[in-house]
mmCIF file of C-alpha atoms in Angstrom:
data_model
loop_
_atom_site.group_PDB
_atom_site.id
_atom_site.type_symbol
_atom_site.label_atom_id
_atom_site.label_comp_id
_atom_site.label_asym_id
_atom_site.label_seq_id
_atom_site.Cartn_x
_atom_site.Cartn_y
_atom_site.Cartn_z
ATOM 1 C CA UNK A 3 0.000 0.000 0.000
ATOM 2 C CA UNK A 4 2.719 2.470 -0.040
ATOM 3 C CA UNK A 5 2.801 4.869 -2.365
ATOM 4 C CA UNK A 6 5.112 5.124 -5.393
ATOM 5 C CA UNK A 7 6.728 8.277 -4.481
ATOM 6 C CA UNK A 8 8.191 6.621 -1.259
ATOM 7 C CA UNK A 9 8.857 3.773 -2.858
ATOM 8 C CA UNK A 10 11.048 5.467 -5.120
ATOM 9 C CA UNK A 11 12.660 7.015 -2.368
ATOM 10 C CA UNK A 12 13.524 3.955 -0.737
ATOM 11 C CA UNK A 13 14.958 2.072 -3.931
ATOM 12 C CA UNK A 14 17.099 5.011 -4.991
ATOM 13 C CA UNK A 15 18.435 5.956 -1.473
ATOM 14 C CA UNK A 16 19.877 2.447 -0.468
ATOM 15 C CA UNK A 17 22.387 3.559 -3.166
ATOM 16 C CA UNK A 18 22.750 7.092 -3.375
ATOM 17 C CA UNK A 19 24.040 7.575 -0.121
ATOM 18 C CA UNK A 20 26.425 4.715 -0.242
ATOM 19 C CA UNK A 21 28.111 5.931 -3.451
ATOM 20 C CA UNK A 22 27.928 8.251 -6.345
ATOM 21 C CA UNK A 23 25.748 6.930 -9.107
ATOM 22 C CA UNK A 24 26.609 6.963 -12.746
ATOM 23 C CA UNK A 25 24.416 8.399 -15.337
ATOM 24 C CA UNK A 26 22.807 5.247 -16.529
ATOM 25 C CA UNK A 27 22.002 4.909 -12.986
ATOM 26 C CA UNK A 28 20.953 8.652 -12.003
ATOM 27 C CA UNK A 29 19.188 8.606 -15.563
ATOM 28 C CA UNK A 30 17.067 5.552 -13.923
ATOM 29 C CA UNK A 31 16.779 7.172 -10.335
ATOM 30 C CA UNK A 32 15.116 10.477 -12.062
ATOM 31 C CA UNK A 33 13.075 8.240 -14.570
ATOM 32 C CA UNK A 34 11.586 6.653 -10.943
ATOM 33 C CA UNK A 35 11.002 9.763 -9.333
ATOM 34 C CA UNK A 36 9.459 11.288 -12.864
ATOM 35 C CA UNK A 37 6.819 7.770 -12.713
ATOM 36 C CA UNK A 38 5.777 9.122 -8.998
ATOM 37 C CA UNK A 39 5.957 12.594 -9.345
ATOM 38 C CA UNK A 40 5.839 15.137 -12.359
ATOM 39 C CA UNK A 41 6.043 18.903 -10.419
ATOM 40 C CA UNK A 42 8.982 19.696 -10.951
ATOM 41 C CA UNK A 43 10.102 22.034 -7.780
ATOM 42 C CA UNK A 44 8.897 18.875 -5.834
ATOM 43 C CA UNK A 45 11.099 16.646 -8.029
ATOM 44 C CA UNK A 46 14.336 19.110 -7.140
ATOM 45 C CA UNK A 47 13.509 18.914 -3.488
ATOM 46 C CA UNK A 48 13.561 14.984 -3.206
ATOM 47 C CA UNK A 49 16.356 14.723 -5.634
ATOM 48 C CA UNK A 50 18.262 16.887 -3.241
ATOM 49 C CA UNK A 51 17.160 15.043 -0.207
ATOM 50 C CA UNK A 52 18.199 12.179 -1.816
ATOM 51 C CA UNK A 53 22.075 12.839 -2.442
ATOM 52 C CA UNK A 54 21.209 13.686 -5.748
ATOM 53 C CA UNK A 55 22.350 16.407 -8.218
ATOM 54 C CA UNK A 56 19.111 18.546 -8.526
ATOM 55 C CA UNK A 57 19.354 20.987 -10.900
ATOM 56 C CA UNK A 58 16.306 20.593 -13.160
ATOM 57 C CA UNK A 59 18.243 21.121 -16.789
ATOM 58 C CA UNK A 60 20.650 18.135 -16.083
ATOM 59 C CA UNK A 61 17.351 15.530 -14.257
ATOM 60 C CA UNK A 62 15.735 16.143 -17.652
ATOM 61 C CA UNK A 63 18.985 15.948 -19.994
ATOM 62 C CA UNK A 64 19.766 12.546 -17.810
ATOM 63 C CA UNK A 65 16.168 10.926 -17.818
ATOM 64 C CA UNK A 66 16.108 9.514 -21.083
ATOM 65 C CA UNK A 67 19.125 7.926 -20.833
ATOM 66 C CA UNK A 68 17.663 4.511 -19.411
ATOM 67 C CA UNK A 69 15.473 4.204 -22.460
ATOM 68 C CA UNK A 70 18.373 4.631 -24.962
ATOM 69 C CA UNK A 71 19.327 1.081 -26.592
ATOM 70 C CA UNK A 72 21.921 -1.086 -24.677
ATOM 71 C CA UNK A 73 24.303 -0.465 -26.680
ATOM 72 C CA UNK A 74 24.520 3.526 -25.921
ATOM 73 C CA UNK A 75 24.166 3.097 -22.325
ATOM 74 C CA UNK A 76 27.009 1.044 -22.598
ATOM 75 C CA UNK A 77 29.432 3.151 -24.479
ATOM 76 C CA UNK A 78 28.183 5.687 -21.794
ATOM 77 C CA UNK A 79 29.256 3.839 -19.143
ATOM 78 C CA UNK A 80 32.576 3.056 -20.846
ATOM 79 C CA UNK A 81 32.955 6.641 -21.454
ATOM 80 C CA UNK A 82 33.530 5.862 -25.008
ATOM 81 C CA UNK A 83 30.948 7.708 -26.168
ATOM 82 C CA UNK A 84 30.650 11.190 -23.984
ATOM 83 C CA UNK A 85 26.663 12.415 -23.195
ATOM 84 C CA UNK A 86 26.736 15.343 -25.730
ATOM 85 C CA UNK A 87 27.323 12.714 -28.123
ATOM 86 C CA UNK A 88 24.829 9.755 -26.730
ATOM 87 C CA UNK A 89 22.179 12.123 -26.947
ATOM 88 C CA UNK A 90 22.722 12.477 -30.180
ATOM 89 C CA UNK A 91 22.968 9.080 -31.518
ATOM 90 C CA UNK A 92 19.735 8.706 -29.475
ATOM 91 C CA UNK A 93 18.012 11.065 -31.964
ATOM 92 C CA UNK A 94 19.084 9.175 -34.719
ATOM 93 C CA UNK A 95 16.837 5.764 -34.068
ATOM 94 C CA UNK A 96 17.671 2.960 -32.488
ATOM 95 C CA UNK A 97 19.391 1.018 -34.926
ATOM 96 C CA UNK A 98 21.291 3.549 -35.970
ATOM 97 C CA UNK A 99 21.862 4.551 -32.860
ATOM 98 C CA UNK A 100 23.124 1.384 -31.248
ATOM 99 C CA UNK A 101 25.623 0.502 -34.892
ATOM 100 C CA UNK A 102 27.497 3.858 -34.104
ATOM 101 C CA UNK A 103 27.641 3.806 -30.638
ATOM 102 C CA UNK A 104 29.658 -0.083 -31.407
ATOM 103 C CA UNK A 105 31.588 1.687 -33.770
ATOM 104 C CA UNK A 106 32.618 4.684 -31.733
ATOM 105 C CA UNK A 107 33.824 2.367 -28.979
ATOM 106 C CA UNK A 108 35.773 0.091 -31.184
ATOM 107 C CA UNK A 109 37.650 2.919 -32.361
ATOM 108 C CA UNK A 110 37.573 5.227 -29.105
ATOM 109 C CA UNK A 111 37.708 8.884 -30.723
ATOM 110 C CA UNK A 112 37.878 11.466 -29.106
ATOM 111 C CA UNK A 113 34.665 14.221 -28.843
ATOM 112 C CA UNK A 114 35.528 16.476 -31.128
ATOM 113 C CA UNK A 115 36.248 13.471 -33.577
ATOM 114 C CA UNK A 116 33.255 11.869 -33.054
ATOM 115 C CA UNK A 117 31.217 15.188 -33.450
ATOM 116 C CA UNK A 118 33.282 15.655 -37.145
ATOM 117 C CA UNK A 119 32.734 12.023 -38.392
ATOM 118 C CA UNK A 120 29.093 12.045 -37.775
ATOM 119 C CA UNK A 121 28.308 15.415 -38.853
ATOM 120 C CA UNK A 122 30.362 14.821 -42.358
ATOM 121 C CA UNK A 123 28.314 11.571 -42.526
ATOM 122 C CA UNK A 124 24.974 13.552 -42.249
ATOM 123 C CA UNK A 125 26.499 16.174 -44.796
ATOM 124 C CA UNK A 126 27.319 13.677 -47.099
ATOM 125 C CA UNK A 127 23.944 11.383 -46.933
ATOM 126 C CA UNK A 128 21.548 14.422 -46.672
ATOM 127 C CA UNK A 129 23.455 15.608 -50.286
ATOM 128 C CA UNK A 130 23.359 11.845 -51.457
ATOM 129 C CA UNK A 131 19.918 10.395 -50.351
ATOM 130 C CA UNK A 132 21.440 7.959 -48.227
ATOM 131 C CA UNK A 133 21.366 7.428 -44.657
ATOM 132 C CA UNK A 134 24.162 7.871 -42.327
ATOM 133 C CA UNK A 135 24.727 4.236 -41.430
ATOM 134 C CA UNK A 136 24.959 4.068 -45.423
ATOM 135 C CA UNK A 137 27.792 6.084 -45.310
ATOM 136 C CA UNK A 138 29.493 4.441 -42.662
ATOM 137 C CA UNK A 139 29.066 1.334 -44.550
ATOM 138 C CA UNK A 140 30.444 1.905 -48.026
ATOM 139 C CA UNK A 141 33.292 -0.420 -49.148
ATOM 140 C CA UNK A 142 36.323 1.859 -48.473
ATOM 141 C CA UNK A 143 34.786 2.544 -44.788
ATOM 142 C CA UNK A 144 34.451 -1.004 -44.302
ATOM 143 C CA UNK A 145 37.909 -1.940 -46.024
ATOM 144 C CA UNK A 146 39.481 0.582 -43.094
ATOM 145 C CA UNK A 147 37.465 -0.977 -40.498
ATOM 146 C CA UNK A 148 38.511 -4.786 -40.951
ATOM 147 C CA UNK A 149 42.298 -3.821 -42.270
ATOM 148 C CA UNK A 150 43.855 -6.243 -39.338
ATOM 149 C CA UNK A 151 47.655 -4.419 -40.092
ATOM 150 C CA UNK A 152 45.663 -1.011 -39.235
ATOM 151 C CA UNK A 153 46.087 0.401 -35.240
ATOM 152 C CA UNK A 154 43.176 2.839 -33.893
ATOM 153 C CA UNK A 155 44.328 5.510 -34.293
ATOM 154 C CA UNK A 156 45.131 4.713 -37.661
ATOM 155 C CA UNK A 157 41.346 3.796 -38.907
ATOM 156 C CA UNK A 158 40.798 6.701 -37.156
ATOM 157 C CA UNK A 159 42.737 8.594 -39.736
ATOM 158 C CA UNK A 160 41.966 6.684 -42.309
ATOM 159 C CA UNK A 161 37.826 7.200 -41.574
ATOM 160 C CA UNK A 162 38.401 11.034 -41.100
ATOM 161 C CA UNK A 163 40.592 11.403 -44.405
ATOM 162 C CA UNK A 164 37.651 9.443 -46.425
ATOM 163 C CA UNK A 165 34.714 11.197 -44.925
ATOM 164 C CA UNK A 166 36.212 14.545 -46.014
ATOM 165 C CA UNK A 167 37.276 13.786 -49.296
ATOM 166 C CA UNK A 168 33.911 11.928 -50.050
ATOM 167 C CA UNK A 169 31.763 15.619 -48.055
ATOM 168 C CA UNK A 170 34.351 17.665 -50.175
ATOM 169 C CA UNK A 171 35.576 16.261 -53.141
ATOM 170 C CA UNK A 172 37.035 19.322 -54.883
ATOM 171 C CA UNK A 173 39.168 20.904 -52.332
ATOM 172 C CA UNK A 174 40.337 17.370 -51.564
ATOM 173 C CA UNK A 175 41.599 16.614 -55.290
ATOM 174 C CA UNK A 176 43.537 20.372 -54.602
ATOM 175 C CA UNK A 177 45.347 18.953 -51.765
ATOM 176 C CA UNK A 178 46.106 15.792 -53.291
ATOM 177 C CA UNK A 179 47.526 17.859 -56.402
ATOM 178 C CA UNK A 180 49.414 20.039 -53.670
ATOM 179 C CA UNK A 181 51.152 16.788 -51.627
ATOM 180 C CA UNK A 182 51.916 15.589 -55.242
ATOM 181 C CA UNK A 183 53.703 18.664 -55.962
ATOM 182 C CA UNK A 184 55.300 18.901 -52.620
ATOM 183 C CA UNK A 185 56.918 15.098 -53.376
ATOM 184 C CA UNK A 186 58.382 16.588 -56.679
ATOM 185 C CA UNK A 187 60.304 19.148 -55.147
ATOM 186 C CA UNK A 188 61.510 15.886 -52.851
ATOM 187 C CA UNK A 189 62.160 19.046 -49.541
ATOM 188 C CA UNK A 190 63.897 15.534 -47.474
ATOM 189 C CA UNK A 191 63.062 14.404 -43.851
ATOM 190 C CA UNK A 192 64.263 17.994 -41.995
ATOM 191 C CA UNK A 193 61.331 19.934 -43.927
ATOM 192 C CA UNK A 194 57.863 19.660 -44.379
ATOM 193 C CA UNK A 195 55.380 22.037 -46.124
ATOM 194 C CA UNK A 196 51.680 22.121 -45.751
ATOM 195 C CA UNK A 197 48.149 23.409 -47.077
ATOM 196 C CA UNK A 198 45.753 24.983 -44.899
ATOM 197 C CA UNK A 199 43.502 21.915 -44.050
ATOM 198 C CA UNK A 200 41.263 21.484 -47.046
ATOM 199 C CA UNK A 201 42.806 24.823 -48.015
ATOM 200 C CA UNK A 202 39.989 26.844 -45.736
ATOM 201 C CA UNK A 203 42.397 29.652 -44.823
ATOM 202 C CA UNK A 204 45.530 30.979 -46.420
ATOM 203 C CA UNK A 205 47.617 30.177 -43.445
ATOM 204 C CA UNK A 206 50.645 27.412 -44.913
ATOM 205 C CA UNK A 207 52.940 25.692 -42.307
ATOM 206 C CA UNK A 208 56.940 25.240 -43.247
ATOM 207 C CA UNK A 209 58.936 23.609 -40.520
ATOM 208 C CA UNK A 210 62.557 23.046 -40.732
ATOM 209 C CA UNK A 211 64.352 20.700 -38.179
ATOM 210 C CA UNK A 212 68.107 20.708 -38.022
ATOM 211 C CA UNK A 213 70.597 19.518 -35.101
ATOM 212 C CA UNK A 214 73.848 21.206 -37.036
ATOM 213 C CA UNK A 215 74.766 24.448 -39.369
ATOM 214 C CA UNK A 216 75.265 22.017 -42.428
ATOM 215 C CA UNK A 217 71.645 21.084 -42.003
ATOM 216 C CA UNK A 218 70.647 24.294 -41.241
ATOM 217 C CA UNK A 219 72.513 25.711 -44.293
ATOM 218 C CA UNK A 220 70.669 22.848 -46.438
ATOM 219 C CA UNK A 221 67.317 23.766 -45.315
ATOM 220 C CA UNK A 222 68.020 27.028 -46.388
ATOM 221 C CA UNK A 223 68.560 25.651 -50.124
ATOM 222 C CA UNK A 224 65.252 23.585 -49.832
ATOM 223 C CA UNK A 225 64.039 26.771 -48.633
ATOM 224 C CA UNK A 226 65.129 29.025 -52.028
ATOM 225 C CA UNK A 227 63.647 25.975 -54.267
ATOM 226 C CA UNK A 228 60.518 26.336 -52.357
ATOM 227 C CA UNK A 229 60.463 29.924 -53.803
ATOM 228 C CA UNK A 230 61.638 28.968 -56.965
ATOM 229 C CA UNK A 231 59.222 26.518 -57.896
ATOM 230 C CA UNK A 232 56.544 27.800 -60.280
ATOM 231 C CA UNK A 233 53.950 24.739 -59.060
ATOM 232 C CA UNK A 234 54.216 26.289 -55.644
ATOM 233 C CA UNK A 235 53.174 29.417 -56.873
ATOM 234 C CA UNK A 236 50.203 28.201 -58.406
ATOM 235 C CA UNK A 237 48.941 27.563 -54.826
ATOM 236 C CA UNK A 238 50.874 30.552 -52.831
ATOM 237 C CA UNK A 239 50.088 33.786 -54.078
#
């Protein structure tokens, strides 16, 4: 005969106060409390009472969590996939949902990488009438993602450098053309030259590494046929 609200009370405190909870489990203490009660300055006060963090933004931002697929709330839990990015994936259906939260923990990027991947992946199947999993499963995806010889951080690369090339296609043929031209001029292991990323921005990078004057007095040379070359110019103006 007692009612849910205490009930509630009693479930989520035998916990609460022995330890902090993590959000799968505060997402399933607020979903309780949400079942008995639904005012929401009465929710605050017994969330408080209860050890819990009661600010009413982060109960409702955390409540949903313990209806998201399995699969999220695990990557949640393995902090493989951060909250911004859960809730996300939740708003993408459950399927969907659930394949990218497995991929995202296989490969363990980080935030921002995760936020870049999927957004180029909803660029690119908005523009293609696909759907995002689509994207994530066409053959040169998939060829990265079972390539045994390949290391995380590696498919990583690999998955980023795809995604952009396939979202922009034209600036990515320009910085192929430039690397190509940069090999020609063969600058040697002390100097590297490159693009702005996908060329948005004029900003080019030269770095020179030396440990004596000879090499110093080298990179100078590599330097002048930098200046020299007419190919270069075509970029640098």
């Amino acid at each position: 005969d007692t009612e849910p609200l205490r009930l509630a009370q009693i479930a989520i405190s035998e916990n609460s106060f022995q330890r902090e909870l993590n959000l799968i489990e505060l997402s399933r203490a607020y979903h309780l409390l949400h079942e008995a009660e639904n005012n929401t300055a009465a929710l605050q006060r017994t969330a408080i009472a209860l050890n819990l963090p009661g600010t009413p933004a982060f109960m409702e931002k955390l409540r949903p969590l313990v209806q998201l697929p399995e699969a999220i709330q695990q990557a949640i839990l393995s902090e493989t996939v951060p909250l911004p990015m859960a809730l996300e994936l939740a708003e993408m259906g459950t399927e969907v949902g659930k394949r990218l939260a497995e991929l995202f923990t296989a490969l363990n990027p980080s935030l921002n990488k995760q936020r870049e991947m999927l957004g180029l992946a909803k660029e690119i199947a908005a523009r293609e009438d696909l759907s995002v999993w689509d994207v994530f499963q066409a053959p040169p995806v998939q060829a990265v993602l079972s390539n045994g010889e390949l290391d995380r951080n590696q498919k990583i690369f690999r998955l980023r450098r795809h995604l952009k090339h396939r979202r922009f296609p034209t600036l990515s043929r320009a910085e192929d053309r430039f690397q190509e031209t940069v090999k020609t001029l063969k600058l040697g292991p002390g100097v590297q030259l490159n693009p702005p990323p996908f060329f948005e921005g004029s900003d080019y990078r030269l770095s020179l590494r030396f440990s004596r004057l000879s090499e110093l007095k080298a990179g100078k040379e590599t330097i002048d046929r930098i200046l020299q070359s007419p190919e270069i110019r075509h970029f640098i103006t």
